């Protein structure tokens, strides 16, 4: 089986469409997974939700999805994220709101699990950014492989002794070694590389590949400015911050 995994689209339709075109060129995909934060920050939340639902994506909720439907207090965010969350809430149709409300926090398949932030109290949307965070998650993993998003930075952790982590884009999966893979962000990368990020997991070759895709950043940024959203949300796209 081959899986395409997307996370942190954040209402960036230009990035999402570029990623979907790239995936279409990668051969057959058996299932799509979305690791949360479909909306928030970007100017096209409703269109991004339509694209994700049309793919029959298996999705989990992120903190921005929860904020957009009133399940998370926006005071949790900084000023401009709060502005974007309230703007997004006002844009969403009843159907989109209902869809976001239907998402669970964690999904387990036969061979891997997906969560937006952390398996440790997933409703708190903690980050996995260092070996301590990773260990807290390894101890909660039934499957040997966990995919996460949330930090917008591709990174992987192996439960070895001592624990190893990598920022590489070709990640070998060993069934006997628990592994956490952060697949980066489609719509707002924060690793100083502005290209959209997503992952392909090929079970047969036991390999996860992080893929980076150029997209029309200027168009996405212009839409953010035209919508009256904070200009920092437009500027950061070209910086990868
Ligand atoms: Zn996010």
Short mmCIF file of C-alpha atoms and ligand atoms in Angstrom, two decimals:
data_model
loop_
_atom_site.label_atom_id
_atom_site.label_comp_id
_atom_site.label_asym_id
_atom_site.label_seq_id
_atom_site.Cartn_x
_atom_site.Cartn_y
_atom_site.Cartn_z
CA UNK A 1 0.00 0.00 0.00
CA UNK A 2 1.10 3.57 -0.73
CA UNK A 3 -0.18 6.45 1.33
CA UNK A 4 -0.07 10.21 0.77
CA UNK A 5 0.00 12.23 4.00
CA UNK A 6 -0.69 15.96 4.22
CA UNK A 7 -0.74 18.27 7.22
CA UNK A 8 -1.18 21.92 8.14
CA UNK A 9 -2.75 23.08 4.89
CA UNK A 10 -3.99 26.20 6.67
CA UNK A 11 -6.36 27.42 3.99
CA UNK A 12 -3.60 27.73 1.40
CA UNK A 13 -5.32 26.51 -1.78
CA UNK A 14 -2.36 27.28 -4.08
CA UNK A 15 -0.06 25.08 -1.98
CA UNK A 16 -2.67 22.31 -1.66
CA UNK A 17 -3.34 22.17 -5.41
CA UNK A 18 0.39 22.09 -6.19
CA UNK A 19 0.82 19.22 -3.72
CA UNK A 20 -2.10 17.27 -5.20
CA UNK A 21 -0.64 17.71 -8.71
CA UNK A 22 2.71 16.44 -7.43
CA UNK A 23 1.07 13.43 -5.79
CA UNK A 24 -0.76 12.64 -9.05
CA UNK A 25 2.65 12.36 -10.74
CA UNK A 26 3.94 9.91 -8.12
CA UNK A 27 1.96 6.84 -9.20
CA UNK A 28 -1.00 5.18 -7.53
CA UNK A 29 -2.03 6.13 -4.00
CA UNK A 30 -4.21 3.78 -1.96
CA UNK A 31 -5.33 6.30 0.67
CA UNK A 32 -4.92 9.94 1.65
CA UNK A 33 -4.42 11.08 5.23
CA UNK A 34 -4.68 14.60 6.56
CA UNK A 35 -3.08 15.37 9.93
CA UNK A 36 -5.08 18.46 10.83
CA UNK A 37 -5.11 22.24 10.53
CA UNK A 38 -6.87 22.22 7.18
CA UNK A 39 -7.96 25.79 7.99
CA UNK A 40 -6.59 28.84 9.83
CA UNK A 41 -4.13 31.52 8.58
CA UNK A 42 -4.88 31.21 4.84
CA UNK A 43 -7.55 32.84 2.69
CA UNK A 44 -9.25 29.71 1.27
CA UNK A 45 -10.48 27.57 4.17
CA UNK A 46 -13.71 26.45 2.52
CA UNK A 47 -12.05 25.53 -0.82
CA UNK A 48 -9.34 23.55 0.98
CA UNK A 49 -11.99 21.63 2.92
CA UNK A 50 -13.82 20.86 -0.33
CA UNK A 51 -10.62 19.49 -1.90
CA UNK A 52 -9.84 17.34 1.15
CA UNK A 53 -13.34 15.90 1.40
CA UNK A 54 -13.36 15.17 -2.36
CA UNK A 55 -10.29 12.95 -1.83
CA UNK A 56 -12.05 10.92 0.86
CA UNK A 57 -9.12 11.83 3.04
CA UNK A 58 -8.86 10.14 6.44
CA UNK A 59 -8.39 13.22 8.61
CA UNK A 60 -7.78 14.18 12.23
CA UNK A 61 -8.47 17.57 13.80
CA UNK A 62 -5.83 20.19 14.51
CA UNK A 63 -5.89 23.09 16.95
CA UNK A 64 -6.81 25.60 14.23
CA UNK A 65 -9.66 23.36 13.06
CA UNK A 66 -10.94 23.30 16.64
CA UNK A 67 -10.58 27.07 17.00
CA UNK A 68 -12.52 27.60 13.76
CA UNK A 69 -15.52 25.68 15.07
CA UNK A 70 -15.45 27.06 18.60
CA UNK A 71 -14.00 23.93 20.26
CA UNK A 72 -10.84 25.77 21.31
CA UNK A 73 -10.66 29.19 22.93
CA UNK A 74 -8.89 31.53 20.45
CA UNK A 75 -7.15 33.25 23.38
CA UNK A 76 -4.89 30.17 23.18
CA UNK A 77 -3.33 31.85 20.11
CA UNK A 78 -1.13 34.89 19.54
CA UNK A 79 -2.81 38.04 18.18
CA UNK A 80 -2.59 37.34 14.49
CA UNK A 81 -3.48 33.65 14.78
CA UNK A 82 -6.52 34.67 16.84
CA UNK A 83 -7.53 37.21 14.19
CA UNK A 84 -7.22 34.50 11.52
CA UNK A 85 -9.17 31.97 13.62
CA UNK A 86 -12.11 34.32 14.09
CA UNK A 87 -12.01 35.34 10.40
CA UNK A 88 -11.97 31.66 9.38
CA UNK A 89 -14.89 30.86 11.69
CA UNK A 90 -16.96 33.52 9.90
CA UNK A 91 -16.13 32.09 6.44
CA UNK A 92 -17.08 28.46 6.99
CA UNK A 93 -20.35 27.02 5.72
CA UNK A 94 -22.52 24.92 8.00
CA UNK A 95 -21.37 21.81 6.13
CA UNK A 96 -17.70 22.66 6.57
CA UNK A 97 -18.21 23.31 10.27
CA UNK A 98 -20.02 20.00 10.63
CA UNK A 99 -17.21 18.19 8.81
CA UNK A 100 -14.56 19.67 11.11
CA UNK A 101 -16.68 18.78 14.12
CA UNK A 102 -16.80 15.15 12.96
CA UNK A 103 -13.01 14.72 13.01
CA UNK A 104 -11.40 12.69 15.75
CA UNK A 105 -8.06 13.52 17.34
CA UNK A 106 -6.26 10.25 16.62
CA UNK A 107 -6.63 7.60 13.89
CA UNK A 108 -5.02 4.15 14.05
CA UNK A 109 -4.62 1.90 11.01
CA UNK A 110 -3.24 -1.64 11.09
CA UNK A 111 0.30 -0.39 10.71
CA UNK A 112 0.52 3.25 11.79
CA UNK A 113 -1.22 6.04 13.70
CA UNK A 114 -1.78 9.72 12.92
CA UNK A 115 -2.33 12.66 15.27
CA UNK A 116 -1.96 16.41 14.79
CA UNK A 117 0.32 17.21 17.72
CA UNK A 118 0.96 14.47 20.26
CA UNK A 119 -0.53 11.17 21.45
CA UNK A 120 0.05 12.44 24.98
CA UNK A 121 -3.25 14.26 25.74
CA UNK A 122 -3.96 14.91 22.03
CA UNK A 123 -6.65 17.47 22.90
CA UNK A 124 -3.91 19.75 24.29
CA UNK A 125 -2.06 19.83 20.95
CA UNK A 126 1.41 19.57 22.42
CA UNK A 127 4.41 19.53 20.08
CA UNK A 128 6.97 16.78 19.45
CA UNK A 129 10.17 18.75 18.92
CA UNK A 130 12.81 17.07 21.06
CA UNK A 131 13.74 13.64 22.40
CA UNK A 132 11.80 14.19 25.63
CA UNK A 133 8.59 14.94 23.72
CA UNK A 134 9.28 11.94 21.46
CA UNK A 135 9.80 9.54 24.39
CA UNK A 136 6.50 10.60 25.95
CA UNK A 137 4.83 9.57 22.67
CA UNK A 138 6.79 6.37 22.10
CA UNK A 139 5.49 5.04 25.41
CA UNK A 140 1.90 5.56 24.14
CA UNK A 141 2.38 3.99 20.71
CA UNK A 142 0.78 0.62 19.94
CA UNK A 143 1.81 0.82 16.30
CA UNK A 144 5.51 1.14 15.55
CA UNK A 145 4.97 4.18 13.30
CA UNK A 146 3.37 7.53 14.14
CA UNK A 147 2.84 10.47 11.78
CA UNK A 148 2.41 13.98 13.19
CA UNK A 149 2.29 17.59 12.00
CA UNK A 150 1.73 20.79 14.04
CA UNK A 151 5.32 22.14 14.20
CA UNK A 152 5.42 22.72 10.41
CA UNK A 153 8.97 21.29 10.40
CA UNK A 154 9.77 17.87 8.90
CA UNK A 155 11.68 15.77 11.43
CA UNK A 156 11.83 12.10 12.45
CA UNK A 157 12.70 10.29 15.68
CA UNK A 158 13.81 6.66 16.18
CA UNK A 159 13.38 4.97 19.56
CA UNK A 160 16.97 3.80 19.74
CA UNK A 161 19.43 4.01 22.59
CA UNK A 162 20.44 6.80 22.56
CA UNK A 163 17.47 8.18 20.67
CA UNK A 164 18.26 9.30 17.12
CA UNK A 165 16.53 12.04 15.20
CA UNK A 166 16.91 13.33 11.66
CA UNK A 167 15.84 16.13 9.36
CA UNK A 168 16.36 13.90 6.31
CA UNK A 169 13.76 13.37 3.61
CA UNK A 170 14.25 9.60 3.09
CA UNK A 171 13.17 7.80 6.24
CA UNK A 172 13.58 4.03 6.48
CA UNK A 173 11.01 2.30 8.68
CA UNK A 174 12.09 -0.70 10.79
CA UNK A 175 9.21 -2.70 12.31
CA UNK A 176 11.19 -3.41 15.48
CA UNK A 177 12.02 0.29 16.05
CA UNK A 178 9.27 2.75 16.96
CA UNK A 179 9.45 5.80 14.71
CA UNK A 180 7.77 9.22 14.70
CA UNK A 181 7.69 11.20 11.46
CA UNK A 182 6.68 14.85 11.29
CA UNK A 183 5.68 15.41 7.67
CA UNK A 184 5.94 19.23 7.66
CA UNK A 185 3.32 21.67 6.43
CA UNK A 186 1.58 22.04 3.07
CA UNK A 187 0.41 25.61 3.55
CA UNK A 188 2.82 27.35 5.92
CA UNK A 189 6.27 25.67 6.16
CA UNK A 190 8.44 26.96 9.03
CA UNK A 191 11.79 25.33 8.35
CA UNK A 192 13.21 28.23 6.30
CA UNK A 193 12.17 26.40 3.11
CA UNK A 194 9.02 27.99 1.68
CA UNK A 195 8.15 25.00 -0.51
CA UNK A 196 5.05 23.01 0.48
CA UNK A 197 5.82 19.78 2.35
CA UNK A 198 4.03 16.42 2.39
CA UNK A 199 4.92 12.72 2.68
CA UNK A 200 4.53 9.46 0.77
CA UNK A 201 4.67 6.25 2.81
CA UNK A 202 5.41 3.16 0.75
CA UNK A 203 4.73 0.14 2.97
CA UNK A 204 6.34 -2.35 0.64
CA UNK A 205 9.69 -0.60 0.54
CA UNK A 206 9.27 0.48 4.19
CA UNK A 207 10.17 4.03 3.31
CA UNK A 208 8.70 7.45 4.03
CA UNK A 209 9.67 10.22 1.62
CA UNK A 210 9.23 13.88 2.49
CA UNK A 211 8.43 15.76 -0.74
CA UNK A 212 8.81 19.52 -1.28
CA UNK A 213 6.85 21.38 -3.94
CA UNK A 214 7.05 24.90 -5.35
CA UNK A 215 3.75 26.74 -5.60
CA UNK A 216 2.44 30.23 -6.39
CA UNK A 217 3.35 31.88 -3.07
CA UNK A 218 2.62 35.40 -4.36
CA UNK A 219 -0.94 34.46 -5.25
CA UNK A 220 -1.59 32.88 -1.84
CA UNK A 221 -0.02 35.90 -0.10
CA UNK A 222 -2.06 38.40 -2.16
CA UNK A 223 -5.28 36.61 -1.19
CA UNK A 224 -4.35 36.87 2.50
CA UNK A 225 -3.77 40.61 2.16
CA UNK A 226 -6.97 41.12 0.13
CA UNK A 227 -8.95 39.30 2.81
CA UNK A 228 -7.72 41.82 5.39
CA UNK A 229 -5.81 39.18 7.34
CA UNK A 230 -2.60 40.24 9.15
CA UNK A 231 0.21 41.00 6.67
CA UNK A 232 2.65 38.82 8.63
CA UNK A 233 0.65 35.79 7.50
CA UNK A 234 1.31 36.72 3.88
CA UNK A 235 4.99 37.65 4.34
CA UNK A 236 5.93 34.52 6.24
CA UNK A 237 4.98 32.26 3.32
CA UNK A 238 7.89 33.42 1.19
CA UNK A 239 10.28 33.18 4.15
CA UNK A 240 9.28 29.69 5.25
CA UNK A 241 8.82 31.00 8.79
ZN1 LIG B 1 -0.58 24.20 11.97
#
